[in-house]
Amino acid sequence: MGKDKGMMPWQEVPFGLYILEPGNSAEFKTGNWRSMRPVLDKDKCIKCGTCYIMCPDMCYDQRDEEGYYLVNLYYCKGCGICMATCPKGAITMVMEEV
């Protein structure tokens, strides 16, 4: 049996999963794979910043004029750590809308 003409040798396969430039993570908006998103109840929030501190993806990167932390949904993966660590239960996770 002959070699499949559609395949390339392993030596010609391009490298993947390499970081070619340092600090390029801001270019990769990964929020589109989440199934749940956080919603803040401002009546319960005490503006303590626990969500900002505990978020593994640094999604709480801004504050509004009232001092509430705002989630950046371009990077939020919906892990729910913000909800789990909120001392007042001000964050709930809801199904992502299509």
XYZ file of C-alpha atoms in Angstrom:
98
model
C 0.000 0.000 0.000
C 1.391 3.409 -0.989
C 1.799 6.450 1.233
C -1.259 8.735 1.515
C -0.513 11.839 -0.552
C -2.694 14.064 1.686
C -0.540 13.534 4.767
C 2.645 15.420 5.513
C 5.662 14.034 7.334
C 5.856 14.876 11.034
C 8.907 17.052 10.373
C 6.732 19.458 8.348
C 3.885 19.793 10.868
C 3.899 23.403 12.159
C 4.499 23.962 15.859
C 1.463 24.708 17.988
C 0.756 25.794 21.549
C 3.830 27.987 21.658
C 3.933 31.487 23.066
C 5.915 33.382 20.495
C 5.643 36.804 22.138
C 5.598 37.455 25.879
C 2.537 39.231 27.252
C 0.205 38.201 24.433
C -2.530 36.676 26.606
C -4.625 39.867 26.386
C -5.078 39.145 22.677
C -6.900 35.859 23.343
C -10.480 36.523 24.385
C -11.537 33.253 25.955
C -14.942 34.200 27.369
C -16.857 32.726 24.460
C -16.500 29.157 25.763
C -18.312 29.663 29.052
C -21.775 28.261 29.730
C -22.450 30.320 32.885
C -21.795 33.990 33.587
C -21.667 35.973 36.828
C -24.352 38.525 37.670
C -23.877 41.016 40.509
C -26.651 42.000 42.912
C -25.642 45.540 43.879
C -28.041 45.532 46.842
C -25.997 42.774 48.504
C -22.509 43.845 47.365
C -20.289 45.567 49.958
C -17.535 46.432 47.416
C -14.949 44.364 49.314
C -13.024 43.321 46.189
C -12.969 39.587 46.950
C -14.177 38.874 43.407
C -11.294 40.977 42.058
C -8.733 39.218 44.246
C -9.951 35.646 43.731
C -10.709 35.635 39.988
C -8.075 33.410 38.333
C -8.480 35.191 34.985
C -8.413 38.786 36.316
C -11.862 39.436 34.826
C -12.784 42.013 37.436
C -10.460 44.636 36.026
C -12.523 47.821 36.341
C -14.784 49.644 38.766
C -17.801 51.737 37.905
C -18.427 55.262 39.233
C -20.142 53.824 42.321
C -17.154 51.593 43.179
C -18.597 48.214 42.138
C -16.225 45.798 40.426
C -17.220 45.078 36.825
C -16.651 41.712 35.192
C -15.036 41.684 31.754
C -17.004 38.982 29.942
C -14.453 38.812 27.106
C -12.168 36.878 29.480
C -14.558 35.300 32.015
C -14.705 31.512 31.629
C -17.638 31.066 34.021
C -15.767 29.074 36.653
C -17.853 30.494 39.515
C -14.985 31.180 41.916
C -16.211 34.765 42.314
C -19.618 33.476 43.379
C -18.168 30.876 45.739
C -15.889 33.360 47.513
C -18.256 36.353 47.732
C -18.850 36.862 51.478
C -22.327 38.347 50.958
C -23.571 36.068 48.179
C -23.916 39.043 45.847
C -22.809 37.109 42.757
C -24.916 34.432 41.111
C -24.092 32.363 38.071
C -26.726 32.287 35.323
C -26.881 30.322 32.095
C -25.228 32.119 29.212
C -27.691 33.342 26.623
C -27.156 32.308 23.025
